[in-house]
Amino acid sequence: MRLIHTLPLIAGLALAACGDSGTVEDPANNPEGVANAMANLPKPEAGEYQTTGELVEFEVPGMAEDEIEMARTFMAAMFTEPQSQCITAEQAEEGYEGMIGDMGQDNEACEMTAFNATSDGFNATMNCDDGQGNVGSMTYEGEVTSTSMDATMTVDGNDPNMGSMRMVVRMQTERVGECAA
């Protein structure tokens, strides 16, 4: 699976979270069920949020170690660069469900196959196949409060050019103050 396919999902999950309603059956065909599962979440506070990431694991069996290290260095730099986002009062009122209710909708190659939420955490699985040999799965798990999120994304994929690969990224988002004018 090409890593570029995961980037919109990482961004979307940078402020994603959990709910109280439990497991959603057939989440790919039940976006309303996912939204309902998330409706009891603590609403995020309006304000400026900063997201940083950490590349926890990056493996590509069979790839030369110098190529792996070069890719690992590039990926680590990409994820550790802090990203800021302003959440308006209107967006905060919409809650987290508005931010991830469409998870995977922007990526036609992926389909959500599992979604479970608790009062303070969530996990989701997506299976991906772009029809060109890039296949794999992405799993997400995390915890959320009204001012923070801590989530881990694991990508296990197969790319016809790279072969199999595994990547684990931890994303942390925290409210850092009011939005800049």
PDB file of C-alpha atoms in Angstrom:
ATOM      1  CA  MET A   1       0.000   0.000   0.000  1.00  0.00           C
ATOM      2  CA  ARG A   2       1.388   3.382  -0.864  1.00  0.00           C
ATOM      3  CA  LEU A   3       2.052   5.559   2.129  1.00  0.00           C
ATOM      4  CA  ILE A   4       0.400   8.502   0.406  1.00  0.00           C
ATOM      5  CA  HIS A   5      -2.932   6.683   0.867  1.00  0.00           C
ATOM      6  CA  THR A   6      -2.498   6.842   4.643  1.00  0.00           C
ATOM      7  CA  LEU A   7      -1.739  10.547   4.961  1.00  0.00           C
ATOM      8  CA  PRO A   8      -5.320  11.867   4.627  1.00  0.00           C
ATOM      9  CA  LEU A   9      -6.431   9.349   7.210  1.00  0.00           C
ATOM     10  CA  ILE A  10      -3.688  10.357   9.600  1.00  0.00           C
ATOM     11  CA  ALA A  11      -4.721  13.968   9.252  1.00  0.00           C
ATOM     12  CA  GLY A  12      -8.364  13.089   9.767  1.00  0.00           C
ATOM     13  CA  LEU A  13      -7.543  11.040  12.820  1.00  0.00           C
ATOM     14  CA  ALA A  14      -5.322  13.662  14.317  1.00  0.00           C
ATOM     15  CA  LEU A  15      -8.409  14.913  16.135  1.00  0.00           C
ATOM     16  CA  ALA A  16     -10.499  11.742  16.041  1.00  0.00           C
ATOM     17  CA  ALA A  17     -11.777   9.812  18.989  1.00  0.00           C
ATOM     18  CA  CYS A  18     -14.167   7.502  20.797  1.00  0.00           C
ATOM     19  CA  GLY A  19     -17.770   7.061  21.962  1.00  0.00           C
ATOM     20  CA  ASP A  20     -20.016   5.189  24.365  1.00  0.00           C
ATOM     21  CA  SER A  21     -22.113   3.111  22.021  1.00  0.00           C
ATOM     22  CA  GLY A  22     -19.757   0.167  21.445  1.00  0.00           C
ATOM     23  CA  THR A  23     -19.262  -1.844  18.293  1.00  0.00           C
ATOM     24  CA  VAL A  24     -20.727  -0.703  14.977  1.00  0.00           C
ATOM     25  CA  GLU A  25     -21.749  -3.527  12.653  1.00  0.00           C
ATOM     26  CA  ASP A  26     -20.681  -3.058   9.012  1.00  0.00           C
ATOM     27  CA  PRO A  27     -19.221   0.453   9.549  1.00  0.00           C
ATOM     28  CA  ALA A  28     -18.392   0.930   5.846  1.00  0.00           C
ATOM     29  CA  ASN A  29     -22.099   0.877   5.052  1.00  0.00           C
ATOM     30  CA  ASN A  30     -23.234   2.444   8.298  1.00  0.00           C
ATOM     31  CA  PRO A  31     -21.701   5.937   8.670  1.00  0.00           C
ATOM     32  CA  GLU A  32     -24.753   6.920  10.701  1.00  0.00           C
ATOM     33  CA  GLY A  33     -23.970   4.102  13.148  1.00  0.00           C
ATOM     34  CA  VAL A  34     -20.401   5.367  13.514  1.00  0.00           C
ATOM     35  CA  ALA A  35     -21.686   8.904  14.102  1.00  0.00           C
ATOM     36  CA  ASN A  36     -24.204   7.621  16.671  1.00  0.00           C
ATOM     37  CA  ALA A  37     -21.490   5.630  18.453  1.00  0.00           C
ATOM     38  CA  MET A  38     -19.481   8.836  18.757  1.00  0.00           C
ATOM     39  CA  ALA A  39     -22.367  11.141  19.740  1.00  0.00           C
ATOM     40  CA  ASN A  40     -21.680  10.779  23.464  1.00  0.00           C
ATOM     41  CA  LEU A  41     -18.057  11.849  23.209  1.00  0.00           C
ATOM     42  CA  PRO A  42     -16.752  14.758  25.168  1.00  0.00           C
ATOM     43  CA  LYS A  43     -16.973  17.659  22.747  1.00  0.00           C
ATOM     44  CA  PRO A  44     -13.626  19.224  21.889  1.00  0.00           C
ATOM     45  CA  GLU A  45     -13.104  22.716  23.225  1.00  0.00           C
ATOM     46  CA  ALA A  46     -12.789  25.428  20.610  1.00  0.00           C
ATOM     47  CA  GLY A  47      -9.230  26.651  20.198  1.00  0.00           C
ATOM     48  CA  GLU A  48      -5.837  26.076  18.633  1.00  0.00           C
ATOM     49  CA  TYR A  49      -4.616  22.476  18.631  1.00  0.00           C
ATOM     50  CA  GLN A  50      -1.146  21.202  17.889  1.00  0.00           C
ATOM     51  CA  THR A  51      -0.478  17.691  16.623  1.00  0.00           C
ATOM     52  CA  THR A  52       2.880  15.963  16.724  1.00  0.00           C
ATOM     53  CA  GLY A  53       3.684  12.461  15.644  1.00  0.00           C
ATOM     54  CA  GLU A  54       6.271   9.835  16.290  1.00  0.00           C
ATOM     55  CA  LEU A  55       7.315   7.081  13.918  1.00  0.00           C
ATOM     56  CA  VAL A  56       7.388   4.153  16.333  1.00  0.00           C
ATOM     57  CA  GLU A  57       8.129   1.365  13.884  1.00  0.00           C
ATOM     58  CA  PHE A  58       9.012   1.091  10.196  1.00  0.00           C
ATOM     59  CA  GLU A  59       9.903  -2.254   8.643  1.00  0.00           C
ATOM     60  CA  VAL A  60      10.243  -3.333   5.032  1.00  0.00           C
ATOM     61  CA  PRO A  61      11.570  -6.902   4.971  1.00  0.00           C
ATOM     62  CA  GLY A  62      13.858  -7.500   2.033  1.00  0.00           C
ATOM     63  CA  MET A  63      14.685  -3.839   1.442  1.00  0.00           C
ATOM     64  CA  ALA A  64      18.327  -2.780   1.795  1.00  0.00           C
ATOM     65  CA  GLU A  65      19.064  -1.373   5.264  1.00  0.00           C
ATOM     66  CA  ASP A  66      20.374   1.948   3.887  1.00  0.00           C
ATOM     67  CA  GLU A  67      17.122   2.398   1.910  1.00  0.00           C
ATOM     68  CA  ILE A  68      15.057   1.541   4.990  1.00  0.00           C
ATOM     69  CA  GLU A  69      17.016   4.047   7.071  1.00  0.00           C
ATOM     70  CA  MET A  70      16.566   6.763   4.436  1.00  0.00           C
ATOM     71  CA  ALA A  71      12.807   6.104   4.296  1.00  0.00           C
ATOM     72  CA  ARG A  72      12.612   5.925   8.098  1.00  0.00           C
ATOM     73  CA  THR A  73      14.398   9.276   8.433  1.00  0.00           C
ATOM     74  CA  PHE A  74      12.082  10.895   5.871  1.00  0.00           C
ATOM     75  CA  MET A  75       8.951   9.484   7.519  1.00  0.00           C
ATOM     76  CA  ALA A  76      10.097  10.394  11.034  1.00  0.00           C
ATOM     77  CA  ALA A  77      10.713  13.998   9.954  1.00  0.00           C
ATOM     78  CA  MET A  78       7.320  14.179   8.267  1.00  0.00           C
ATOM     79  CA  PHE A  79       5.442  12.989  11.359  1.00  0.00           C
ATOM     80  CA  THR A  80       7.384  14.983  13.960  1.00  0.00           C
ATOM     81  CA  GLU A  81       6.773  18.318  12.229  1.00  0.00           C
ATOM     82  CA  PRO A  82       4.121  19.958  14.454  1.00  0.00           C
ATOM     83  CA  GLN A  83       0.828  20.740  12.719  1.00  0.00           C
ATOM     84  CA  SER A  84      -1.597  23.354  14.025  1.00  0.00           C
ATOM     85  CA  GLN A  85      -5.331  23.534  13.505  1.00  0.00           C
ATOM     86  CA  CYS A  86      -7.956  25.956  14.749  1.00  0.00           C
ATOM     87  CA  ILE A  87     -11.224  24.382  15.846  1.00  0.00           C
ATOM     88  CA  THR A  88     -14.005  26.945  15.745  1.00  0.00           C
ATOM     89  CA  ALA A  89     -16.910  27.007  18.195  1.00  0.00           C
ATOM     90  CA  GLU A  90     -19.132  25.621  15.420  1.00  0.00           C
ATOM     91  CA  GLN A  91     -16.755  22.734  14.724  1.00  0.00           C
ATOM     92  CA  ALA A  92     -16.427  22.033  18.450  1.00  0.00           C
ATOM     93  CA  GLU A  93     -20.209  21.877  18.803  1.00  0.00           C
ATOM     94  CA  GLU A  94     -20.281  19.344  15.946  1.00  0.00           C
ATOM     95  CA  GLY A  95     -18.001  17.155  18.057  1.00  0.00           C
ATOM     96  CA  TYR A  96     -15.512  14.527  17.062  1.00  0.00           C
ATOM     97  CA  GLU A  97     -18.056  12.548  15.067  1.00  0.00           C
ATOM     98  CA  GLY A  98     -18.067  15.284  12.432  1.00  0.00           C
ATOM     99  CA  MET A  99     -14.316  14.962  12.085  1.00  0.00           C
ATOM    100  CA  ILE A 100     -14.132  11.231  11.438  1.00  0.00           C
ATOM    101  CA  GLY A 101     -17.614  10.282  10.358  1.00  0.00           C
ATOM    102  CA  ASP A 102     -16.296  10.253   6.801  1.00  0.00           C
ATOM    103  CA  MET A 103     -13.107   8.333   7.671  1.00  0.00           C
ATOM    104  CA  GLY A 104     -12.004   6.564   4.544  1.00  0.00           C
ATOM    105  CA  GLN A 105     -14.561   8.297   2.332  1.00  0.00           C
ATOM    106  CA  ASP A 106     -11.797  10.410   0.749  1.00  0.00           C
ATOM    107  CA  ASN A 107      -9.827   7.276  -0.044  1.00  0.00           C
ATOM    108  CA  GLU A 108     -11.756   5.024  -2.403  1.00  0.00           C
ATOM    109  CA  ALA A 109      -9.157   2.274  -1.987  1.00  0.00           C
ATOM    110  CA  CYS A 110     -10.031   1.753   1.700  1.00  0.00           C
ATOM    111  CA  GLU A 111     -13.120   0.516   3.487  1.00  0.00           C
ATOM    112  CA  MET A 112     -13.757   0.608   7.235  1.00  0.00           C
ATOM    113  CA  THR A 113     -14.327  -2.963   8.401  1.00  0.00           C
ATOM    114  CA  ALA A 114     -14.481  -2.551  12.184  1.00  0.00           C
ATOM    115  CA  PHE A 115     -15.282   0.255  14.597  1.00  0.00           C
ATOM    116  CA  ASN A 116     -15.576   0.096  18.353  1.00  0.00           C
ATOM    117  CA  ALA A 117     -15.867   2.918  20.848  1.00  0.00           C
ATOM    118  CA  THR A 118     -15.882   3.151  24.620  1.00  0.00           C
ATOM    119  CA  SER A 119     -16.338   6.132  26.912  1.00  0.00           C
ATOM    120  CA  ASP A 120     -12.666   7.051  26.652  1.00  0.00           C
ATOM    121  CA  GLY A 121     -11.240   5.269  23.638  1.00  0.00           C
ATOM    122  CA  PHE A 122     -11.792   3.919  20.148  1.00  0.00           C
ATOM    123  CA  ASN A 123     -10.401   1.418  17.685  1.00  0.00           C
ATOM    124  CA  ALA A 124     -11.052   1.015  14.004  1.00  0.00           C
ATOM    125  CA  THR A 125      -9.792  -1.144  11.160  1.00  0.00           C
ATOM    126  CA  MET A 126      -9.708  -0.361   7.465  1.00  0.00           C
ATOM    127  CA  ASN A 127      -8.826  -2.741   4.647  1.00  0.00           C
ATOM    128  CA  CYS A 128      -7.369  -1.245   1.502  1.00  0.00           C
ATOM    129  CA  ASP A 129      -6.932  -2.436  -2.076  1.00  0.00           C
ATOM    130  CA  ASP A 130      -6.355   0.057  -4.888  1.00  0.00           C
ATOM    131  CA  GLY A 131      -6.659  -2.607  -7.581  1.00  0.00           C
ATOM    132  CA  GLN A 132      -3.021  -2.143  -8.576  1.00  0.00           C
ATOM    133  CA  GLY A 133      -1.426  -4.515  -6.086  1.00  0.00           C
ATOM    134  CA  ASN A 134      -1.312  -2.102  -3.163  1.00  0.00           C
ATOM    135  CA  VAL A 135      -3.202  -3.933  -0.421  1.00  0.00           C
ATOM    136  CA  GLY A 136      -3.163  -3.893   3.337  1.00  0.00           C
ATOM    137  CA  SER A 137      -4.863  -2.892   6.521  1.00  0.00           C
ATOM    138  CA  MET A 138      -4.768   0.061   8.872  1.00  0.00           C
ATOM    139  CA  THR A 139      -5.748  -0.126  12.507  1.00  0.00           C
ATOM    140  CA  TYR A 140      -6.299   2.829  14.797  1.00  0.00           C
ATOM    141  CA  GLU A 141      -6.676   3.009  18.533  1.00  0.00           C
ATOM    142  CA  GLY A 142      -6.692   5.951  20.820  1.00  0.00           C
ATOM    143  CA  GLU A 143      -7.923   7.931  23.771  1.00  0.00           C
ATOM    144  CA  VAL A 144      -9.562  11.336  23.764  1.00  0.00           C
ATOM    145  CA  THR A 145     -10.570  14.129  26.118  1.00  0.00           C
ATOM    146  CA  SER A 146     -12.109  17.521  25.430  1.00  0.00           C
ATOM    147  CA  THR A 147      -8.613  19.001  24.987  1.00  0.00           C
ATOM    148  CA  SER A 148      -6.404  16.158  23.772  1.00  0.00           C
ATOM    149  CA  MET A 149      -6.059  12.987  21.738  1.00  0.00           C
ATOM    150  CA  ASP A 150      -3.462  10.225  21.784  1.00  0.00           C
ATOM    151  CA  ALA A 151      -3.808   7.716  18.937  1.00  0.00           C
ATOM    152  CA  THR A 152      -1.722   5.019  17.303  1.00  0.00           C
ATOM    153  CA  MET A 153      -2.050   3.970  13.677  1.00  0.00           C
ATOM    154  CA  THR A 154      -0.598   0.679  12.450  1.00  0.00           C
ATOM    155  CA  VAL A 155      -0.261   0.052   8.726  1.00  0.00           C
ATOM    156  CA  ASP A 156       0.462  -3.442   7.426  1.00  0.00           C
ATOM    157  CA  GLY A 157       0.666  -3.406   3.683  1.00  0.00           C
ATOM    158  CA  ASN A 158       2.004  -4.866   0.501  1.00  0.00           C
ATOM    159  CA  ASP A 159       3.239  -2.685  -2.350  1.00  0.00           C
ATOM    160  CA  PRO A 160       4.235  -4.339  -5.652  1.00  0.00           C
ATOM    161  CA  ASN A 161       7.430  -2.244  -5.703  1.00  0.00           C
ATOM    162  CA  MET A 162       8.442  -2.424  -2.029  1.00  0.00           C
ATOM    163  CA  GLY A 163       6.920  -5.728  -0.952  1.00  0.00           C
ATOM    164  CA  SER A 164       5.500  -6.043   2.535  1.00  0.00           C
ATOM    165  CA  MET A 165       5.859  -3.221   5.017  1.00  0.00           C
ATOM    166  CA  ARG A 166       4.779  -2.279   8.521  1.00  0.00           C
ATOM    167  CA  MET A 167       4.555   1.190   9.978  1.00  0.00           C
ATOM    168  CA  VAL A 168       3.375   2.300  13.414  1.00  0.00           C
ATOM    169  CA  VAL A 169       2.782   6.009  14.062  1.00  0.00           C
ATOM    170  CA  ARG A 170       1.697   7.637  17.313  1.00  0.00           C
ATOM    171  CA  MET A 171      -0.099  10.985  16.993  1.00  0.00           C
ATOM    172  CA  GLN A 172      -0.669  13.307  19.941  1.00  0.00           C
ATOM    173  CA  THR A 173      -2.937  16.331  19.739  1.00  0.00           C
ATOM    174  CA  GLU A 174      -3.290  18.932  22.447  1.00  0.00           C
ATOM    175  CA  ARG A 175      -5.147  22.214  22.829  1.00  0.00           C
ATOM    176  CA  VAL A 176      -2.512  24.930  23.136  1.00  0.00           C
ATOM    177  CA  GLY A 177      -4.674  28.042  23.493  1.00  0.00           C
ATOM    178  CA  GLU A 178      -7.084  30.251  21.659  1.00  0.00           C
ATOM    179  CA  CYS A 179      -7.127  30.432  17.868  1.00  0.00           C
ATOM    180  CA  ALA A 180      -5.013  33.167  16.316  1.00  0.00           C
ATOM    181  CA  ALA A 181      -7.116  36.028  14.971  1.00  0.00           C
TER     182      ALA A 181
END
